[in-house]
Short mmCIF file of C-alpha atoms in Angstrom, two decimals:
data_model
loop_
_atom_site.label_atom_id
_atom_site.label_comp_id
_atom_site.label_asym_id
_atom_site.label_seq_id
_atom_site.Cartn_x
_atom_site.Cartn_y
_atom_site.Cartn_z
CA ASN A 1 201.40 209.93 138.13
CA GLY A 2 201.56 211.74 141.36
CA THR A 3 204.43 213.95 140.44
CA SER A 4 203.16 216.11 137.59
CA ARG A 5 201.46 219.40 138.36
CA THR A 6 200.42 220.22 134.81
CA VAL A 7 196.72 220.62 133.97
CA THR A 8 195.78 220.03 130.39
CA VAL A 9 192.72 221.90 129.01
CA ASN A 10 191.47 220.75 125.64
CA GLN A 11 188.99 222.92 123.51
CA VAL A 12 186.58 220.55 121.93
CA VAL A 13 184.84 222.08 118.98
CA THR A 14 181.83 220.10 117.58
CA ASP A 15 180.64 222.62 115.03
CA ARG A 16 183.62 223.98 113.13
CA GLU A 17 181.42 225.78 110.46
CA LEU A 18 179.68 227.77 113.26
CA ILE A 19 183.05 229.05 114.56
CA GLU A 20 184.35 229.75 111.21
CA ARG A 21 181.19 231.83 110.32
CA SER A 22 181.25 233.50 113.74
CA ASN A 23 184.94 234.56 113.03
CA ARG A 24 183.94 235.88 109.65
CA LEU A 25 181.21 237.91 111.14
CA GLU A 26 183.50 239.44 113.70
CA GLN A 27 185.90 240.28 111.07
CA VAL A 28 183.24 242.12 108.98
CA LEU A 29 181.92 244.10 111.97
CA ALA A 30 185.42 245.26 112.77
CA GLU A 31 186.48 246.17 109.23
CA GLY A 32 183.15 247.71 108.23
CA ASN A 33 182.78 246.16 104.63
CA PHE A 34 179.15 245.60 105.18
CA GLY A 35 177.85 246.05 101.66
CA GLU A 36 180.36 243.65 100.15
CA TYR A 37 179.48 241.00 102.94
CA CYS A 38 175.80 241.29 102.20
CA ARG A 39 176.35 240.80 98.49
CA GLN A 40 178.58 237.73 99.09
CA LYS A 41 176.03 236.30 101.34
CA ALA A 42 173.31 236.95 98.70
CA ASP A 43 175.44 235.25 96.00
CA GLN A 44 176.07 232.20 98.25
CA THR A 45 172.49 231.30 98.90
CA ALA A 46 170.25 229.15 96.61
CA ASP A 47 166.99 230.33 98.48
CA GLN A 48 165.27 233.23 96.51
CA HIS A 49 163.83 234.72 99.76
CA SER A 50 167.31 234.66 101.55
CA ARG A 51 168.96 236.11 98.50
CA PHE A 52 166.30 238.89 98.39
CA LEU A 53 166.72 239.53 102.17
CA TRP A 54 170.58 239.97 101.87
CA TYR A 55 170.07 242.42 99.00
CA PHE A 56 167.62 244.42 101.16
CA LEU A 57 170.14 244.52 103.99
CA LYS A 58 172.77 245.70 101.40
CA ALA A 59 170.44 248.49 100.20
CA ASN A 60 170.61 249.83 103.70
CA PHE A 61 174.27 250.72 103.22
CA GLU A 62 173.70 252.45 100.09
CA GLU A 63 173.57 256.30 99.63
CA ASN A 64 169.87 256.16 98.90
CA PRO A 65 168.46 253.05 100.71
CA GLN A 66 164.79 253.66 99.72
CA ALA A 67 165.68 253.89 95.90
CA GLU A 68 167.63 250.65 96.18
CA MET A 69 164.74 248.93 97.87
CA LEU A 70 162.41 250.21 95.25
CA ASN A 71 164.68 248.85 92.54
CA LEU A 72 164.50 245.30 94.37
CA LEU A 73 160.82 245.49 94.35
CA GLY A 74 160.76 246.02 90.63
CA TYR A 75 160.45 249.79 90.48
CA HIS A 76 163.65 250.91 89.06
CA THR A 77 163.68 254.66 89.04
CA GLU A 78 164.98 255.07 85.49
CA ASP A 79 162.55 252.45 84.11
CA ILE A 80 159.60 254.14 85.89
CA ALA A 81 160.70 257.52 84.44
CA SER A 82 161.00 256.14 80.97
CA LYS A 83 157.58 254.37 81.24
CA PHE A 84 155.73 257.56 82.00
CA LYS A 85 157.75 259.91 79.98
CA LYS A 86 155.41 259.91 77.05
CA TYR A 87 152.52 260.95 79.34
CA THR A 88 154.29 263.87 80.88
CA GLU A 89 156.00 265.41 77.82
CA SER A 90 154.01 268.08 75.88
CA GLY A 91 153.55 267.55 72.19
CA LYS A 92 156.34 269.16 70.33
CA GLU A 93 155.59 270.95 67.11
CA VAL A 94 157.86 271.02 64.17
CA GLU A 95 160.22 274.00 64.54
CA VAL A 96 160.49 276.59 61.76
CA ALA A 97 163.02 279.25 61.22
CA ALA A 98 162.92 282.13 63.76
CA PRO A 99 159.76 280.83 65.57
CA ALA A 100 157.74 283.29 67.60
CA ALA A 101 157.83 283.00 71.40
CA ASP A 102 155.67 279.94 72.33
CA PRO A 103 152.82 281.17 74.62
CA VAL A 104 152.20 277.74 76.10
CA GLU A 105 155.88 277.56 77.18
CA GLY A 106 155.58 280.99 78.69
CA LEU A 107 152.50 279.85 80.70
CA THR A 108 154.22 276.85 81.71
CA ASP A 109 157.20 278.74 83.15
CA GLN A 110 154.79 280.93 85.05
CA MET A 111 152.94 278.08 86.63
CA GLY A 112 156.06 276.17 87.29
CA GLY A 113 157.57 279.14 89.19
CA LEU A 114 154.59 279.07 91.62
CA SER A 115 155.27 277.78 95.04
CA ARG A 116 152.87 275.51 96.64
CA THR A 117 152.64 277.99 99.57
CA LEU A 118 151.25 280.78 97.48
CA ASP A 119 147.60 281.53 97.69
CA ASN A 120 144.99 280.41 95.14
CA ASN A 121 144.73 283.94 93.73
CA ALA A 122 148.27 283.59 92.51
CA VAL A 123 147.35 280.49 90.55
CA PHE A 124 144.52 282.23 88.90
CA ASP A 125 146.55 285.30 88.18
CA ALA A 126 149.10 283.06 86.34
CA ILE A 127 146.24 281.55 84.51
CA ALA A 128 144.89 284.89 83.53
CA ALA A 129 148.29 286.12 82.50
CA GLY A 130 148.52 282.98 80.42
CA ASN A 131 145.22 283.57 78.78
CA LYS A 132 146.19 287.13 77.90
CA LEU A 133 149.41 285.81 76.33
CA LEU A 134 147.54 283.39 74.28
CA ASN A 135 144.92 285.90 73.19
CA ASP A 136 147.73 288.42 72.15
CA GLN A 137 149.37 285.67 70.21
CA HIS A 138 146.04 284.77 68.40
CA GLN A 139 145.36 288.45 67.79
CA GLU A 140 148.85 288.79 66.17
CA ALA A 141 148.30 285.87 63.99
CA ALA A 142 144.93 287.20 62.90
CA ASN A 143 146.39 290.61 62.03
CA ASN A 144 149.16 288.92 60.03
CA SER A 145 146.92 286.58 58.12
CA GLY A 146 143.93 288.90 57.70
CA SER A 147 141.54 286.27 59.24
CA GLU A 148 140.63 284.95 62.59
CA LYS A 149 138.93 281.78 63.85
CA PRO A 150 135.19 281.91 63.49
CA SER A 151 134.60 280.91 67.12
CA ASP A 152 136.69 283.85 68.58
CA ASN A 153 133.80 286.34 68.43
CA ILE A 154 130.68 284.24 68.73
CA PRO A 155 128.38 285.96 71.18
CA TYR A 156 126.81 283.95 73.90
CA ARG A 157 123.84 284.62 76.33
CA ILE A 158 124.30 284.67 80.00
CA ARG A 159 121.47 282.57 81.50
CA THR A 160 120.17 282.75 84.97
CA GLY A 161 117.18 281.12 86.35
CA THR A 162 115.81 278.28 88.51
CA ASP A 163 117.56 275.44 86.74
CA THR A 164 120.95 274.15 87.92
CA GLU A 165 123.11 275.89 85.31
CA GLY A 166 121.18 279.06 85.82
CA LEU A 167 121.66 278.99 89.53
CA ILE A 168 125.36 278.31 89.11
CA CYS A 169 125.73 281.27 86.71
CA GLU A 170 123.90 283.54 89.13
CA ALA A 171 126.07 282.46 92.09
CA LEU A 172 129.23 283.12 90.17
CA LEU A 173 128.04 286.55 88.88
CA THR A 174 127.11 287.48 92.44
CA LYS A 175 130.44 286.15 93.93
CA ASN A 176 128.73 283.41 95.87
CA LEU A 177 131.56 280.89 95.16
CA GLU A 178 130.79 278.44 97.90
CA ALA A 179 127.21 278.18 96.76
CA ALA A 180 128.33 277.64 93.18
CA VAL A 181 130.66 274.95 94.31
CA GLU A 182 127.83 273.15 96.25
CA LEU A 183 125.47 273.43 93.28
CA CYS A 184 128.25 271.94 90.94
CA MET A 185 128.72 269.00 93.30
CA GLU A 186 125.00 268.43 93.59
CA ALA A 187 124.83 268.35 89.75
CA GLY A 188 127.62 265.95 89.43
CA LYS A 189 129.93 268.61 87.92
CA THR A 190 132.81 267.63 90.09
CA THR A 191 135.46 269.04 87.65
CA GLU A 192 133.89 272.50 87.70
CA ALA A 193 133.56 272.33 91.51
CA LEU A 194 137.26 271.63 91.89
CA ILE A 195 138.32 274.35 89.73
CA LEU A 196 136.03 276.79 91.51
CA ALA A 197 137.16 275.64 94.99
CA MET A 198 140.70 276.30 94.05
CA ASN A 199 139.83 279.95 94.08
CA GLY A 200 137.80 279.74 97.37
CA GLY A 201 140.72 278.83 99.72
CA SER A 202 142.18 275.70 101.10
CA GLU A 203 139.37 274.79 103.44
CA LEU A 204 136.73 274.77 100.62
CA LEU A 205 139.10 272.84 98.27
CA ALA A 206 139.71 270.26 100.96
CA ARG A 207 135.89 269.71 101.56
CA VAL A 208 135.38 269.18 97.74
CA GLN A 209 138.19 266.82 97.52
CA TYR A 210 136.98 264.87 100.58
CA ARG A 211 133.33 264.68 99.29
CA PHE A 212 134.55 263.56 95.84
CA LEU A 213 136.88 260.81 97.18
CA LYS A 214 134.40 259.75 99.77
CA ASN A 215 131.72 259.11 97.12
CA SER A 216 133.99 257.29 94.83
CA ASP A 217 134.13 253.50 94.96
CA SER A 218 137.16 253.10 92.96
CA TYR A 219 140.32 251.77 94.62
CA LEU A 220 142.23 254.65 92.95
CA SER A 221 140.34 257.05 94.95
CA ASN A 222 141.85 255.52 98.07
CA ILE A 223 145.36 256.06 96.57
CA ILE A 224 144.43 259.59 95.52
CA SER A 225 143.11 260.41 98.96
CA ALA A 226 146.39 259.07 100.60
CA LEU A 227 148.29 261.35 98.16
CA VAL A 228 146.14 264.43 98.89
CA THR A 229 146.12 263.98 102.62
CA GLU A 230 149.70 262.72 102.82
CA ASP A 231 148.51 259.82 105.01
CA TRP A 232 149.21 256.46 103.70
CA SER A 233 148.22 254.44 106.67
CA GLY A 234 144.95 253.58 105.30
CA VAL A 235 146.54 252.12 102.19
CA VAL A 236 148.82 249.96 104.26
CA THR A 237 146.01 248.70 106.60
CA GLN A 238 143.22 248.34 104.12
CA CYS A 239 144.72 246.81 100.97
CA THR A 240 144.43 243.15 100.33
CA ILE A 241 147.45 241.33 101.75
CA ASP A 242 148.52 240.14 98.32
CA SER A 243 149.10 243.77 97.51
CA TRP A 244 151.79 243.91 100.19
CA LYS A 245 154.57 244.82 97.65
CA GLU A 246 152.53 247.76 96.19
CA ALA A 247 151.85 249.03 99.73
CA LEU A 248 155.55 248.79 100.58
CA VAL A 249 156.39 250.72 97.32
CA ALA A 250 153.91 253.37 98.41
CA ALA A 251 155.45 253.68 101.93
CA LEU A 252 159.01 253.73 100.55
CA THR A 253 158.15 256.41 98.00
CA HIS A 254 155.95 258.87 100.13
CA CYS A 255 156.40 258.20 103.81
CA GLN A 256 159.81 259.17 104.98
CA GLY A 257 158.68 260.17 108.51
CA GLN A 258 156.39 257.32 108.96
CA LEU A 259 158.24 254.70 107.18
CA PRO A 260 159.22 252.53 110.16
CA LEU A 261 155.75 252.55 111.61
CA LEU A 262 154.04 251.70 108.31
CA CYS A 263 156.51 249.01 107.38
CA GLU A 264 156.04 247.44 110.84
CA ARG A 265 152.22 247.49 110.35
CA LEU A 266 152.59 245.85 107.02
CA GLY A 267 154.79 243.16 108.42
CA GLU A 268 152.34 242.39 111.26
CA ARG A 269 149.52 242.06 108.60
CA LEU A 270 151.63 239.51 106.73
CA GLN A 271 152.38 237.45 109.74
CA ILE A 272 148.63 237.48 110.88
CA GLU A 273 146.81 237.13 107.48
CA ALA A 274 149.15 234.92 105.52
CA GLY A 275 146.80 232.04 106.44
CA GLY A 276 149.36 229.36 106.24
CA ASP A 277 151.18 230.72 103.19
CA VAL A 278 154.65 230.50 104.42
CA GLU A 279 156.26 232.31 101.61
CA LEU A 280 153.86 235.26 102.10
CA ALA A 281 154.62 235.30 105.83
CA ARG A 282 158.29 235.30 105.24
CA ASN A 283 157.94 238.67 103.45
CA ALA A 284 157.21 240.28 106.93
CA ILE A 285 160.92 239.94 107.49
CA LEU A 286 161.53 242.20 104.41
CA CYS A 287 159.15 244.77 105.85
CA TYR A 288 160.94 244.67 109.25
CA VAL A 289 164.21 245.33 107.47
CA CYS A 290 162.68 248.38 105.60
CA ALA A 291 161.34 249.46 109.07
CA GLY A 292 164.77 248.99 110.72
CA SER A 293 163.03 246.87 113.52
CA THR A 294 165.70 244.27 114.45
CA GLU A 295 163.58 243.01 117.33
CA ARG A 296 160.45 242.49 115.23
CA LEU A 297 162.63 240.82 112.56
CA VAL A 298 164.03 238.31 115.13
CA GLU A 299 160.49 237.68 116.38
CA ALA A 300 159.26 236.93 112.82
CA TRP A 301 162.23 234.76 112.14
CA ASN A 302 161.69 232.66 115.20
CA LEU A 303 157.94 232.18 114.41
CA GLN A 304 158.80 230.49 111.17
CA LYS A 305 160.41 227.65 113.00
CA PRO A 306 158.23 224.63 114.04
CA ASN A 307 158.97 225.08 117.79
CA GLY A 308 159.28 228.79 117.63
CA SER A 309 162.84 228.89 118.98
CA PHE A 310 166.29 227.49 118.61
CA GLY A 311 167.75 224.44 120.41
CA ASP A 312 169.34 221.07 120.07
CA PHE A 313 166.20 219.35 118.73
CA VAL A 314 164.34 219.85 115.31
CA ASN A 315 160.72 218.57 115.18
CA GLY A 316 161.45 216.70 118.41
CA GLU A 317 164.51 214.77 117.05
CA PRO A 318 168.16 215.36 117.85
CA ASP A 319 169.77 218.06 115.58
CA LYS A 320 172.63 215.83 114.39
CA ASN A 321 173.56 218.06 111.44
CA ASN A 322 173.43 221.24 113.54
CA ASN A 323 170.86 222.71 111.25
CA SER A 324 169.49 224.72 114.32
CA ASN A 325 172.79 226.38 114.84
CA ARG A 326 173.06 227.25 111.19
CA ASP A 327 169.83 229.02 111.41
CA LEU A 328 170.79 230.75 114.58
CA GLN A 329 174.01 231.84 112.92
CA GLU A 330 172.28 233.21 109.81
CA LEU A 331 169.78 235.23 112.06
CA VAL A 332 172.56 236.72 114.10
CA GLU A 333 174.34 237.75 110.91
CA VAL A 334 171.15 239.39 109.66
CA ALA A 335 170.52 241.12 112.90
CA MET A 336 173.90 242.46 113.42
CA LEU A 337 174.14 243.84 109.87
CA LEU A 338 170.82 245.62 110.33
CA GLN A 339 172.09 247.06 113.66
CA LYS A 340 175.13 248.39 111.86
CA ALA A 341 172.92 249.81 109.14
CA LEU A 342 170.89 251.74 111.66
CA GLU A 343 174.03 253.02 113.30
CA ARG A 344 175.21 254.36 110.06
CA GLN A 345 171.80 256.06 109.57
CA GLY A 346 172.06 257.61 113.09
CA ARG A 347 169.14 255.71 114.42
CA ALA A 348 168.78 254.08 117.87
CA THR A 349 170.22 250.61 118.20
CA ASN A 350 169.34 249.48 121.76
CA VAL A 351 169.90 245.72 122.32
CA THR A 352 166.70 244.73 124.32
CA GLY A 353 163.84 242.22 124.15
CA LYS A 354 164.08 239.51 121.60
CA LEU A 355 167.37 240.67 120.15
CA ALA A 356 169.07 240.61 123.47
CA ASP A 357 167.64 237.15 124.07
CA LEU A 358 168.96 236.10 120.67
CA LEU A 359 172.47 237.39 121.41
CA SER A 360 172.51 235.74 124.76
CA GLN A 361 171.59 232.39 123.27
CA TYR A 362 174.31 232.90 120.56
CA ALA A 363 176.86 233.65 123.27
CA SER A 364 176.01 230.54 125.02
CA LEU A 365 176.41 228.54 122.00
CA LEU A 366 179.80 230.10 121.26
CA ALA A 367 180.96 229.68 124.87
CA ALA A 368 179.80 225.83 124.58
CA GLN A 369 182.26 225.60 121.55
CA GLY A 370 185.07 227.15 123.57
CA SER A 371 184.90 230.50 121.78
CA LEU A 372 184.74 232.48 125.13
CA ASN A 373 186.08 235.78 123.80
CA SER A 374 183.65 235.93 120.93
CA ALA A 375 180.82 234.99 123.23
CA LEU A 376 181.57 237.91 125.59
CA THR A 377 181.18 240.46 122.86
CA TYR A 378 177.50 239.55 122.50
CA VAL A 379 176.65 239.47 126.16
CA GLY A 380 177.04 243.17 127.10
CA ASN A 381 173.52 244.38 127.04
CA SER A 382 171.61 241.12 127.37
CA THR A 383 168.46 241.00 129.49
CA ASP A 384 168.95 237.17 130.00
CA PRO A 385 169.45 236.78 133.75
CA GLU A 386 171.48 233.59 133.11
CA MET A 387 174.17 235.51 131.26
CA GLU A 388 174.54 238.21 133.89
#
């Protein structure tokens, strides 16, 4: 009216749900109740994969993240222990009054006390000691009963000659252990070769193990080889892609030092080899959560979208229901929670590349809704020149 000097600024919010979820996320990031937030998010979603994802994120805030992830993959520690208990327990005989000392238990104690760092002679010393204990026990039983087993004192002939067994015997008698091992391998006596190689040093044992595993065409030989060599990269890169869950279990169980690298490789394979199977490809995101790779997670999430990015259009049509904003908000929530998990684990949490671009885009969206203060919290380390 020409006399008023008042300027009225109105904040127009077109997506109230976005702002509400953004405020809730800020509150959680400030208060630190991350595990509970992940649980709530999992319970709120009807999508099985999203539910799985939030529980994987929640596992990162547990005392033992790997164990929690194994539980989610169907490998609960207690269930597995119970499943294999019957195979690991020695048979228990009926106890009688004042039983004599159990020689098997004594041998077990001696073997169990050996460190893996001891030389192989120590192992055979323990075996010899155990055999002596068993022989003494048998002798005592024979003296008490007045009888002994017929097989105890059956004489046997030591044969040497040009046949395979004769040559092996002669090699053993003359302390040519390596030759004896080679003869056993050529004769297909792998068990005997491995037992002998244990007394011939780590190099000889490794050679025998390598030859045995190389000549075996069973998939189990690949698993055994990975266990023996402590290198599971071959399992992750060579298993069929529908075995991704089992490969992830192996990585979580055996590969603490290489876990991020192997989980990333598995995620890459899922993205490349899914062959149009969207559900299979989505599992790459779980692998990146296990790897702690926020940037790769963001990249995999974006690739699931038809246009590969977020915006105001969905499949070329205007996004009237703000579905694109919902997806962007969900991804930011996942990425920020994973970043917080990495911080708690003492791992690097640099905001670069795809993650920085995501947060810049999110900040722009918040600013457009008038939430400037919230937008500024996500801009700090952005590589987006438009937000500098």
